[in-house]
mmCIF file of C-alpha atoms in Angstrom:
data_model
loop_
_atom_site.group_PDB
_atom_site.id
_atom_site.type_symbol
_atom_site.label_atom_id
_atom_site.label_comp_id
_atom_site.label_asym_id
_atom_site.label_seq_id
_atom_site.Cartn_x
_atom_site.Cartn_y
_atom_site.Cartn_z
ATOM 1 C CA MET A 1325 -14.735 -26.602 -81.245
ATOM 2 C CA ALA A 1326 -14.335 -22.950 -79.762
ATOM 3 C CA SER A 1327 -11.601 -22.143 -78.209
ATOM 4 C CA ALA A 1328 -13.000 -21.082 -74.980
ATOM 5 C CA LEU A 1329 -14.033 -24.836 -75.435
ATOM 6 C CA GLU A 1330 -10.374 -26.186 -75.740
ATOM 7 C CA GLN A 1331 -9.053 -24.528 -72.903
ATOM 8 C CA PHE A 1332 -11.884 -26.414 -71.090
ATOM 9 C CA VAL A 1333 -10.790 -29.940 -72.055
ATOM 10 C CA ASN A 1334 -7.103 -29.013 -71.889
ATOM 11 C CA ASN A 1335 -7.749 -27.794 -67.872
ATOM 12 C CA VAL A 1336 -10.012 -31.156 -67.063
ATOM 13 C CA ARG A 1337 -7.189 -33.022 -68.996
ATOM 14 C CA GLN A 1338 -4.239 -31.623 -66.764
ATOM 15 C CA LEU A 1339 -5.713 -31.450 -63.714
ATOM 16 C CA SER A 1340 -7.179 -34.367 -63.403
ATOM 17 C CA ALA A 1341 -3.819 -36.306 -65.010
ATOM 18 C CA GLN A 1342 -2.138 -34.804 -61.820
ATOM 19 C CA GLY A 1343 -4.783 -35.028 -59.346
ATOM 20 C CA GLN A 1344 -6.038 -32.020 -58.518
ATOM 21 C CA MET A 1345 -9.790 -33.171 -58.409
ATOM 22 C CA THR A 1346 -10.557 -30.133 -56.263
ATOM 23 C CA GLN A 1347 -9.385 -27.327 -57.823
ATOM 24 C CA LEU A 1348 -11.068 -29.027 -61.251
ATOM 25 C CA CYS A 1349 -14.604 -29.744 -58.728
ATOM 26 C CA GLU A 1350 -13.682 -25.364 -58.954
ATOM 27 C CA LEU A 1351 -13.545 -26.130 -62.830
ATOM 28 C CA ILE A 1352 -16.893 -27.309 -63.692
ATOM 29 C CA ASN A 1353 -18.816 -25.192 -61.391
ATOM 30 C CA LYS A 1354 -17.839 -22.228 -63.069
ATOM 31 C CA SER A 1355 -18.159 -23.508 -66.608
ATOM 32 C CA GLY A 1356 -21.236 -24.121 -66.588
ATOM 33 C CA GLU A 1357 -22.120 -21.445 -68.533
ATOM 34 C CA LEU A 1358 -20.086 -22.054 -70.096
ATOM 35 C CA LEU A 1359 -21.478 -25.103 -71.363
ATOM 36 C CA ALA A 1360 -24.527 -24.286 -71.879
ATOM 37 C CA LYS A 1361 -23.358 -21.873 -74.198
ATOM 38 C CA ASN A 1362 -22.257 -23.908 -76.620
ATOM 39 C CA LEU A 1363 -24.711 -27.062 -76.352
ATOM 40 C CA SER A 1364 -24.487 -27.538 -80.027
ATOM 41 C CA HIS A 1365 -20.757 -28.588 -79.008
ATOM 42 C CA LEU A 1366 -20.911 -30.562 -76.784
ATOM 43 C CA ASP A 1367 -20.929 -33.975 -78.207
ATOM 44 C CA THR A 1368 -17.754 -33.063 -79.632
ATOM 45 C CA VAL A 1369 -16.492 -31.587 -76.115
ATOM 46 C CA LEU A 1370 -17.802 -35.547 -74.920
ATOM 47 C CA GLY A 1371 -15.555 -37.167 -77.685
ATOM 48 C CA ALA A 1372 -12.270 -35.286 -76.756
ATOM 49 C CA LEU A 1373 -12.616 -36.411 -73.162
ATOM 50 C CA ASP A 1374 -12.316 -40.735 -71.823
ATOM 51 C CA ILE A 1375 -15.158 -41.378 -68.917
ATOM 52 C CA GLN A 1376 -12.442 -43.036 -66.692
ATOM 53 C CA GLU A 1377 -9.629 -40.129 -66.651
ATOM 54 C CA HIS A 1378 -11.687 -37.478 -67.111
ATOM 55 C CA SER A 1379 -14.805 -38.373 -64.925
ATOM 56 C CA LEU A 1380 -16.116 -34.996 -63.323
ATOM 57 C CA GLY A 1381 -15.116 -33.529 -66.937
ATOM 58 C CA VAL A 1382 -18.155 -36.078 -68.765
ATOM 59 C CA LEU A 1383 -20.076 -34.654 -65.785
ATOM 60 C CA ALA A 1384 -20.417 -31.446 -65.868
ATOM 61 C CA VAL A 1385 -21.086 -31.844 -69.705
ATOM 62 C CA LEU A 1386 -24.070 -34.280 -69.227
ATOM 63 C CA PHE A 1387 -25.012 -31.866 -66.031
ATOM 64 C CA VAL A 1388 -25.457 -29.725 -68.505
ATOM 65 C CA LYS A 1389 -27.323 -31.321 -71.165
ATOM 66 C CA PHE A 1390 -29.984 -32.620 -69.483
ATOM 67 C CA SER A 1391 -30.328 -29.394 -67.221
ATOM 68 C CA MET A 1392 -31.574 -28.683 -71.477
ATOM 69 C CA PRO A 1393 -35.409 -26.882 -71.492
ATOM 70 C CA ASN A 1394 -35.915 -29.207 -73.971
ATOM 71 C CA ILE A 1395 -33.586 -32.555 -74.927
ATOM 72 C CA PRO A 1396 -33.344 -32.833 -78.779
ATOM 73 C CA ASP A 1397 -32.230 -36.320 -78.396
ATOM 74 C CA PHE A 1398 -33.234 -38.428 -75.348
ATOM 75 C CA GLU A 1399 -32.737 -41.996 -76.441
ATOM 76 C CA THR A 1400 -28.825 -40.562 -77.160
ATOM 77 C CA LEU A 1401 -28.363 -38.513 -73.642
ATOM 78 C CA PHE A 1402 -29.923 -41.543 -72.078
ATOM 79 C CA SER A 1403 -27.044 -44.152 -73.598
ATOM 80 C CA GLN A 1404 -24.405 -41.812 -72.642
ATOM 81 C CA VAL A 1405 -26.053 -41.325 -69.327
ATOM 82 C CA GLN A 1406 -25.798 -45.155 -68.768
ATOM 83 C CA LEU A 1407 -22.319 -45.333 -70.296
ATOM 84 C CA PHE A 1408 -20.734 -42.843 -68.033
ATOM 85 C CA ILE A 1409 -22.971 -44.205 -64.882
ATOM 86 C CA SER A 1410 -21.465 -47.618 -66.010
ATOM 87 C CA THR A 1411 -17.717 -47.220 -66.323
ATOM 88 C CA CYS A 1412 -16.810 -43.618 -64.702
ATOM 89 C CA ASN A 1413 -14.354 -43.361 -62.282
ATOM 90 C CA GLY A 1414 -16.031 -43.883 -58.430
ATOM 91 C CA GLU A 1415 -12.677 -42.167 -56.899
ATOM 92 C CA HIS A 1416 -13.976 -38.866 -58.680
ATOM 93 C CA ILE A 1417 -16.847 -38.633 -59.190
ATOM 94 C CA ARG A 1418 -17.398 -38.687 -54.626
ATOM 95 C CA TYR A 1419 -15.393 -35.187 -55.293
ATOM 96 C CA ALA A 1420 -18.773 -34.127 -56.719
ATOM 97 C CA THR A 1421 -21.080 -36.240 -55.594
ATOM 98 C CA ASP A 1422 -24.054 -32.704 -55.765
ATOM 99 C CA THR A 1423 -23.455 -32.937 -59.934
ATOM 100 C CA PHE A 1424 -23.483 -36.515 -59.947
ATOM 101 C CA ALA A 1425 -26.695 -36.723 -58.048
ATOM 102 C CA GLY A 1426 -28.483 -33.693 -59.336
ATOM 103 C CA LEU A 1427 -27.746 -35.846 -63.324
ATOM 104 C CA CYS A 1428 -29.148 -39.194 -61.182
ATOM 105 C CA HIS A 1429 -32.534 -36.888 -60.507
ATOM 106 C CA GLN A 1430 -32.891 -35.351 -63.917
ATOM 107 C CA LEU A 1431 -32.273 -38.729 -65.113
ATOM 108 C CA THR A 1432 -35.141 -40.049 -62.330
ATOM 109 C CA ASN A 1433 -37.418 -36.909 -63.487
ATOM 110 C CA ALA A 1434 -36.570 -37.985 -67.321
ATOM 111 C CA LEU A 1435 -37.927 -41.317 -67.306
ATOM 112 C CA VAL A 1436 -40.611 -40.335 -64.600
ATOM 113 C CA GLU A 1437 -42.699 -37.583 -67.136
ATOM 114 C CA ARG A 1438 -41.908 -40.864 -69.831
ATOM 115 C CA LYS A 1439 -43.504 -43.330 -67.818
ATOM 116 C CA GLN A 1440 -40.168 -45.583 -67.939
ATOM 117 C CA PRO A 1441 -38.990 -45.975 -64.219
ATOM 118 C CA LEU A 1442 -38.057 -49.421 -65.770
ATOM 119 C CA ARG A 1443 -35.799 -48.527 -68.236
ATOM 120 C CA GLY A 1444 -33.656 -46.445 -65.236
ATOM 121 C CA ILE A 1445 -33.303 -49.200 -61.978
ATOM 122 C CA SER A 1446 -30.314 -50.925 -62.961
ATOM 123 C CA ILE A 1447 -28.707 -47.651 -63.946
ATOM 124 C CA LEU A 1448 -29.521 -46.126 -60.609
ATOM 125 C CA LYS A 1449 -28.722 -49.276 -58.928
ATOM 126 C CA GLN A 1450 -24.963 -48.959 -60.435
ATOM 127 C CA ALA A 1451 -24.494 -44.662 -59.588
ATOM 128 C CA ILE A 1452 -25.849 -45.552 -55.435
ATOM 129 C CA ASP A 1453 -22.505 -47.792 -55.586
ATOM 130 C CA LYS A 1454 -19.744 -45.161 -56.990
ATOM 131 C CA MET A 1455 -21.059 -42.526 -54.431
ATOM 132 C CA GLN A 1456 -21.076 -45.140 -51.490
ATOM 133 C CA MET A 1457 -17.641 -44.894 -49.465
ATOM 134 C CA ASN A 1458 -19.366 -48.116 -47.671
ATOM 135 C CA SER A 1459 -22.914 -50.192 -47.999
ATOM 136 C CA ASN A 1460 -24.281 -48.543 -44.957
ATOM 137 C CA GLN A 1461 -24.747 -45.304 -46.433
ATOM 138 C CA LEU A 1462 -27.827 -43.511 -47.421
ATOM 139 C CA THR A 1463 -27.959 -40.680 -50.261
ATOM 140 C CA SER A 1464 -30.476 -39.138 -52.264
ATOM 141 C CA VAL A 1465 -30.325 -40.937 -55.181
ATOM 142 C CA HIS A 1466 -31.446 -43.942 -52.953
ATOM 143 C CA ALA A 1467 -35.091 -42.476 -52.472
ATOM 144 C CA ASP A 1468 -34.711 -42.001 -56.673
ATOM 145 C CA LEU A 1469 -34.323 -45.625 -57.269
ATOM 146 C CA CYS A 1470 -37.492 -46.616 -54.736
ATOM 147 C CA GLN A 1471 -39.559 -44.208 -56.963
ATOM 148 C CA LEU A 1472 -38.670 -45.947 -60.660
ATOM 149 C CA CYS A 1473 -39.297 -49.197 -58.951
ATOM 150 C CA LEU A 1474 -42.608 -48.300 -57.313
ATOM 151 C CA LEU A 1475 -43.220 -47.194 -60.315
ATOM 152 C CA ALA A 1476 -42.680 -50.161 -62.287
ATOM 153 C CA LYS A 1477 -43.764 -52.052 -60.457
ATOM 154 C CA CYS A 1478 -40.904 -53.614 -59.356
ATOM 155 C CA PHE A 1479 -39.523 -54.399 -56.057
ATOM 156 C CA LYS A 1480 -37.621 -56.707 -55.676
ATOM 157 C CA PRO A 1481 -34.507 -54.335 -56.345
ATOM 158 C CA ALA A 1482 -34.685 -51.993 -54.655
ATOM 159 C CA VAL A 1483 -35.159 -54.155 -51.922
ATOM 160 C CA PRO A 1484 -31.211 -54.882 -50.768
ATOM 161 C CA PHE A 1485 -30.372 -51.506 -50.619
ATOM 162 C CA LEU A 1486 -33.522 -51.269 -47.973
ATOM 163 C CA GLU A 1487 -32.386 -54.544 -45.702
ATOM 164 C CA LEU A 1488 -29.309 -52.363 -44.835
ATOM 165 C CA ASP A 1489 -29.653 -50.538 -41.762
ATOM 166 C CA MET A 1490 -28.525 -46.806 -42.877
ATOM 167 C CA MET A 1491 -25.444 -45.520 -40.354
ATOM 168 C CA ASP A 1492 -24.616 -42.978 -42.137
ATOM 169 C CA ILE A 1493 -25.499 -40.078 -45.156
ATOM 170 C CA CYS A 1494 -23.443 -39.309 -48.127
ATOM 171 C CA LYS A 1495 -22.835 -35.428 -48.224
ATOM 172 C CA GLU A 1496 -23.327 -33.953 -51.177
ATOM 173 C CA ASN A 1497 -21.381 -30.859 -51.255
ATOM 174 C CA GLY A 1498 -21.783 -31.141 -47.190
ATOM 175 C CA ALA A 1499 -24.611 -30.896 -47.540
ATOM 176 C CA TYR A 1500 -28.861 -33.810 -47.625
ATOM 177 C CA ASP A 1501 -31.983 -32.031 -48.794
ATOM 178 C CA ALA A 1502 -34.085 -33.901 -45.886
ATOM 179 C CA LYS A 1503 -36.992 -34.393 -48.491
ATOM 180 C CA HIS A 1504 -35.086 -37.904 -50.542
ATOM 181 C CA PHE A 1505 -34.626 -38.988 -46.756
ATOM 182 C CA LEU A 1506 -38.191 -38.526 -46.630
ATOM 183 C CA CYS A 1507 -38.720 -40.033 -49.262
ATOM 184 C CA TYR A 1508 -36.877 -42.979 -48.983
ATOM 185 C CA TYR A 1509 -39.033 -44.273 -45.828
ATOM 186 C CA TYR A 1510 -41.873 -43.040 -47.670
ATOM 187 C CA TYR A 1511 -41.018 -44.699 -50.837
ATOM 188 C CA GLY A 1512 -39.301 -47.451 -48.799
ATOM 189 C CA GLY A 1513 -42.650 -48.514 -46.717
ATOM 190 C CA MET A 1514 -44.621 -48.532 -49.985
ATOM 191 C CA ILE A 1515 -42.904 -51.185 -51.842
ATOM 192 C CA TYR A 1516 -42.549 -53.566 -48.567
ATOM 193 C CA THR A 1517 -46.283 -52.799 -48.187
ATOM 194 C CA GLY A 1518 -46.788 -53.778 -52.115
ATOM 195 C CA LEU A 1519 -44.242 -57.107 -50.680
ATOM 196 C CA LYS A 1520 -46.459 -57.529 -48.154
ATOM 197 C CA ASN A 1521 -43.932 -57.252 -45.478
ATOM 198 C CA PHE A 1522 -46.130 -54.729 -42.934
ATOM 199 C CA GLU A 1523 -43.334 -54.685 -40.216
ATOM 200 C CA ARG A 1524 -40.788 -53.625 -42.136
ATOM 201 C CA ALA A 1525 -43.445 -51.260 -44.017
ATOM 202 C CA LEU A 1526 -44.784 -49.825 -40.929
ATOM 203 C CA TYR A 1527 -40.661 -49.677 -39.729
ATOM 204 C CA PHE A 1528 -40.584 -47.677 -42.216
ATOM 205 C CA PHE A 1529 -42.892 -45.063 -42.657
ATOM 206 C CA GLU A 1530 -42.157 -44.873 -38.969
ATOM 207 C CA GLN A 1531 -38.738 -43.642 -39.794
ATOM 208 C CA ALA A 1532 -40.563 -40.376 -41.986
ATOM 209 C CA ILE A 1533 -43.203 -39.436 -39.281
ATOM 210 C CA THR A 1534 -40.918 -39.162 -35.981
ATOM 211 C CA THR A 1535 -37.472 -37.268 -38.385
ATOM 212 C CA PRO A 1536 -37.370 -33.770 -36.012
ATOM 213 C CA ALA A 1537 -39.195 -31.369 -37.489
ATOM 214 C CA MET A 1538 -40.580 -27.316 -37.634
ATOM 215 C CA ALA A 1539 -43.255 -28.130 -39.871
ATOM 216 C CA VAL A 1540 -45.638 -30.940 -41.348
ATOM 217 C CA SER A 1541 -44.542 -32.005 -44.718
ATOM 218 C CA HIS A 1542 -46.999 -33.968 -47.166
ATOM 219 C CA ILE A 1543 -44.508 -36.393 -47.974
ATOM 220 C CA MET A 1544 -45.314 -37.300 -43.712
ATOM 221 C CA LEU A 1545 -48.701 -36.697 -43.336
ATOM 222 C CA GLU A 1546 -49.180 -39.230 -46.395
ATOM 223 C CA ALA A 1547 -46.678 -41.334 -44.216
ATOM 224 C CA TYR A 1548 -48.897 -41.330 -41.210
ATOM 225 C CA LYS A 1549 -51.766 -41.644 -43.577
ATOM 226 C CA LYS A 1550 -49.555 -45.738 -44.734
ATOM 227 C CA TYR A 1551 -48.917 -46.035 -40.891
ATOM 228 C CA ILE A 1552 -52.395 -46.390 -39.984
ATOM 229 C CA LEU A 1553 -53.139 -48.740 -42.836
ATOM 230 C CA VAL A 1554 -50.074 -51.240 -42.041
ATOM 231 C CA SER A 1555 -50.843 -50.472 -37.910
ATOM 232 C CA LEU A 1556 -54.412 -52.068 -38.845
ATOM 233 C CA ILE A 1557 -52.930 -54.621 -40.814
ATOM 234 C CA LEU A 1558 -50.341 -55.761 -38.262
ATOM 235 C CA HIS A 1559 -51.672 -55.371 -35.073
ATOM 236 C CA GLY A 1560 -55.009 -54.699 -35.887
ATOM 237 C CA LYS A 1561 -55.530 -51.644 -33.912
ATOM 238 C CA VAL A 1562 -53.109 -48.069 -35.022
ATOM 239 C CA GLN A 1563 -49.544 -48.258 -33.103
ATOM 240 C CA GLN A 1564 -48.607 -45.448 -30.754
ATOM 241 C CA LEU A 1565 -45.722 -43.466 -32.047
ATOM 242 C CA PRO A 1566 -42.830 -43.148 -29.955
ATOM 243 C CA LYS A 1567 -42.172 -40.940 -27.392
ATOM 244 C CA TYR A 1568 -39.684 -38.759 -29.490
ATOM 245 C CA THR A 1569 -41.541 -38.171 -31.914
ATOM 246 C CA SER A 1570 -41.594 -34.257 -32.872
ATOM 247 C CA GLN A 1571 -44.690 -32.389 -30.282
ATOM 248 C CA ILE A 1572 -45.754 -30.613 -33.827
ATOM 249 C CA VAL A 1573 -45.923 -34.093 -35.440
ATOM 250 C CA GLY A 1574 -47.937 -35.199 -32.935
ATOM 251 C CA ARG A 1575 -50.504 -32.270 -32.691
ATOM 252 C CA PHE A 1576 -51.039 -32.734 -36.340
ATOM 253 C CA ILE A 1577 -51.884 -36.408 -36.457
ATOM 254 C CA LYS A 1578 -54.680 -36.661 -33.651
ATOM 255 C CA THR A 1579 -57.562 -36.136 -35.488
ATOM 256 C CA PHE A 1580 -56.528 -39.261 -37.747
ATOM 257 C CA LEU A 1581 -57.297 -41.839 -34.821
ATOM 258 C CA THR A 1582 -60.632 -42.455 -35.908
ATOM 259 C CA LEU A 1583 -61.679 -43.854 -39.368
ATOM 260 C CA SER A 1584 -64.441 -44.977 -40.546
ATOM 261 C CA LEU A 1585 -65.168 -46.909 -43.472
ATOM 262 C CA GLN A 1586 -65.471 -43.933 -45.573
ATOM 263 C CA ASP A 1587 -62.901 -42.956 -43.979
ATOM 264 C CA MET A 1588 -60.754 -45.767 -44.823
ATOM 265 C CA ALA A 1589 -62.256 -45.820 -48.669
ATOM 266 C CA SER A 1590 -61.479 -41.716 -49.588
ATOM 267 C CA ARG A 1591 -57.975 -42.370 -48.032
ATOM 268 C CA VAL A 1592 -56.905 -44.715 -49.946
ATOM 269 C CA GLN A 1593 -59.283 -43.953 -52.708
ATOM 270 C CA LEU A 1594 -62.099 -46.651 -52.914
ATOM 271 C CA SER A 1595 -65.059 -46.374 -54.927
ATOM 272 C CA GLY A 1596 -67.221 -46.136 -51.220
ATOM 273 C CA PRO A 1597 -67.548 -47.601 -47.681
ATOM 274 C CA GLN A 1598 -68.288 -50.947 -49.468
ATOM 275 C CA GLU A 1599 -65.729 -51.671 -51.188
ATOM 276 C CA ALA A 1600 -64.041 -50.580 -47.606
ATOM 277 C CA GLU A 1601 -65.965 -53.040 -45.883
ATOM 278 C CA LYS A 1602 -65.015 -55.647 -48.661
ATOM 279 C CA TYR A 1603 -61.544 -55.483 -48.346
ATOM 280 C CA VAL A 1604 -61.606 -55.134 -44.188
ATOM 281 C CA LEU A 1605 -63.667 -58.129 -43.784
ATOM 282 C CA HIS A 1606 -61.535 -60.226 -46.684
ATOM 283 C CA MET A 1607 -57.905 -58.870 -44.479
ATOM 284 C CA ILE A 1608 -60.252 -60.006 -41.059
ATOM 285 C CA GLU A 1609 -61.379 -63.499 -43.158
ATOM 286 C CA ASP A 1610 -57.120 -64.299 -43.710
ATOM 287 C CA GLY A 1611 -56.432 -63.434 -40.403
ATOM 288 C CA GLU A 1612 -54.647 -60.281 -41.243
ATOM 289 C CA ILE A 1613 -56.693 -57.826 -39.041
ATOM 290 C CA TYR A 1614 -58.568 -58.890 -35.657
ATOM 291 C CA ALA A 1615 -61.602 -56.473 -36.011
ATOM 292 C CA SER A 1616 -65.945 -56.592 -36.541
ATOM 293 C CA ILE A 1617 -67.661 -54.070 -38.033
ATOM 294 C CA ASN A 1618 -70.644 -52.175 -36.394
ATOM 295 C CA GLN A 1619 -73.149 -51.919 -39.363
ATOM 296 C CA LYS A 1620 -75.186 -49.291 -37.708
ATOM 297 C CA ASP A 1621 -72.979 -46.084 -37.796
ATOM 298 C CA GLY A 1622 -70.328 -48.079 -40.371
ATOM 299 C CA MET A 1623 -67.564 -47.964 -37.551
ATOM 300 C CA VAL A 1624 -64.472 -50.266 -37.547
ATOM 301 C CA CYS A 1625 -63.484 -51.928 -34.175
ATOM 302 C CA PHE A 1626 -60.173 -53.178 -33.605
ATOM 303 C CA HIS A 1627 -59.102 -55.525 -31.431
ATOM 304 C CA ASP A 1628 -55.836 -57.455 -29.731
ATOM 305 C CA ASN A 1629 -53.775 -60.583 -31.474
ATOM 306 C CA PRO A 1630 -54.626 -63.527 -30.004
ATOM 307 C CA GLU A 1631 -51.375 -64.812 -30.281
ATOM 308 C CA LYS A 1632 -49.711 -64.998 -26.504
ATOM 309 C CA TYR A 1633 -46.183 -64.971 -27.708
ATOM 310 C CA ASN A 1634 -44.770 -68.585 -25.728
ATOM 311 C CA ASN A 1635 -44.313 -70.934 -28.723
ATOM 312 C CA PRO A 1636 -40.866 -71.749 -29.901
ATOM 313 C CA ALA A 1637 -40.844 -69.817 -33.111
ATOM 314 C CA MET A 1638 -41.746 -66.818 -30.900
ATOM 315 C CA LEU A 1639 -38.168 -67.241 -28.968
ATOM 316 C CA HIS A 1640 -36.157 -67.684 -31.821
ATOM 317 C CA LYS A 1641 -37.322 -64.620 -33.069
ATOM 318 C CA ILE A 1642 -37.684 -62.808 -29.013
ATOM 319 C CA ASP A 1643 -33.123 -64.560 -29.820
ATOM 320 C CA GLN A 1644 -32.353 -62.860 -32.856
ATOM 321 C CA GLU A 1645 -34.109 -59.264 -31.810
ATOM 322 C CA MET A 1646 -31.963 -59.428 -28.908
ATOM 323 C CA LEU A 1647 -29.194 -61.028 -30.657
ATOM 324 C CA LYS A 1648 -29.125 -57.676 -33.045
ATOM 325 C CA CYS A 1649 -29.833 -54.984 -30.982
ATOM 326 C CA ILE A 1650 -26.517 -56.332 -28.848
ATOM 327 C CA GLU A 1651 -25.146 -55.323 -32.549
ATOM 328 C CA LEU A 1652 -26.675 -52.699 -32.556
ATOM 329 C CA ASP A 1653 -25.309 -51.163 -29.358
ATOM 330 C CA GLU A 1654 -22.118 -52.321 -30.365
ATOM 331 C CA LYS A 1655 -22.235 -49.727 -33.181
ATOM 332 C CA LEU A 1656 -23.558 -47.002 -31.490
ATOM 333 C CA LYS A 1657 -20.841 -47.189 -28.869
ATOM 334 C CA SER A 1658 -18.163 -46.773 -32.087
ATOM 335 C CA MET A 1659 -19.998 -43.683 -33.768
ATOM 336 C CA ASP A 1660 -20.539 -42.565 -30.094
ATOM 337 C CA GLN A 1661 -16.671 -42.570 -29.565
ATOM 338 C CA GLU A 1662 -16.263 -41.062 -33.685
ATOM 339 C CA ILE A 1663 -18.544 -37.895 -33.330
ATOM 340 C CA THR A 1664 -16.632 -37.679 -29.209
ATOM 341 C CA VAL A 1665 -12.701 -37.445 -30.951
ATOM 342 C CA ASN A 1666 -14.755 -35.311 -34.020
ATOM 343 C CA PRO A 1667 -13.493 -31.965 -33.894
ATOM 344 C CA GLN A 1668 -15.865 -29.482 -34.346
ATOM 345 C CA PHE A 1669 -17.572 -31.137 -31.909
ATOM 346 C CA VAL A 1670 -15.224 -30.602 -29.610
ATOM 347 C CA GLN A 1671 -14.822 -27.488 -30.500
ATOM 348 C CA LYS A 1672 -18.045 -25.959 -29.589
ATOM 349 C CA SER A 1673 -18.968 -28.481 -26.465
ATOM 350 C CA MET A 1674 -15.443 -26.191 -25.097
ATOM 351 C CA GLY A 1675 -17.489 -23.231 -26.642
ATOM 352 C CA THR A 1676 -20.707 -24.602 -24.798
ATOM 353 C CA GLN A 1677 -18.521 -25.184 -22.243
ATOM 354 C CA GLU A 1678 -17.429 -21.342 -21.803
ATOM 355 C CA ASP A 1679 -20.759 -19.881 -22.086
ATOM 356 C CA ASP A 1680 -21.709 -21.721 -19.121
ATOM 357 C CA VAL A 1681 -19.184 -20.600 -17.166
ATOM 358 C CA GLY A 1682 -19.441 -16.741 -17.891
ATOM 359 C CA SER A 1683 -22.891 -16.934 -17.030
ATOM 360 C CA LYS A 1684 -22.021 -18.059 -13.758
ATOM 361 C CA THR A 1685 -19.119 -15.838 -12.926
ATOM 362 C CA SER A 1686 -21.155 -12.864 -13.935
ATOM 363 C CA SER A 1687 -24.261 -14.225 -11.709
ATOM 364 C CA TYR A 1688 -22.145 -14.215 -8.922
ATOM 365 C CA SER A 1689 -20.221 -10.927 -9.697
#
């Protein structure tokens, strides 16, 4: 093993033993080029490090190995990553969540390319548990897990993560890519649609659509297409989006508010209007939607749900939803209190107030 690599191993061991994780993160961030130049020796480096004690060092090596344009032995690397994620020190890798998440993204992409999504599901579940400070914290790996579950047509492993209300976001190196946020809700909506939990699916698509944005992304557009279809199945009509929806999004989606059988067929990739009509008729017969089809122009007319919402079961459901609202209100109050005492928020608020006072003073002088 080259002397530079030996020095890398010694530094990783020393800093890990001293608990100097911040300095260790700086080391591995600077060592990427060194490791990339010594690809043939990286397995030797891994053999010299202990996964539990030197998690950040092992992470750096595996990240570089997965970054190679052509992976010579994928099965060996897959086994190394699988072992690492299952046995690494969670407290250590939380100092380098950006690199850890990057490794998970690389693994996901590799499995998608090889059409082996099922192999990564249990690994990513463990990865999320390692990254999270609490179960209500959203990570970028959540989107990877949902993607693999969708491609594998194995939805249930993702459901426990989707059922939780996300109250926090795991900042990876102080940032979080909005793409992963949108994909989490888009893929989550697709999973709930596959499970025929249309109410939850509609909520997830709505979250993807109403995320504040300067421009409408392709993910948001696809989410709105699914939002229309699920809304028709659930309510028999296209539900209006909340008032807080971005005006940019609102203007963009107005063109999708009228659908014909031809539109439905093209948007969900059916063979033609006849097949779309068959699906609509089946949904009408099953009571999933309330609609009639105009055979002359091929348009579908949707009607309101005849449910009167006055039976005991519905009243019980309303009571349960009210309890959830009370619990959510308490959480919002707690979050508001945390923000109020946050030093950055206080400093920014004081700066805004000083600017306002200054502008008023200048206007009077």
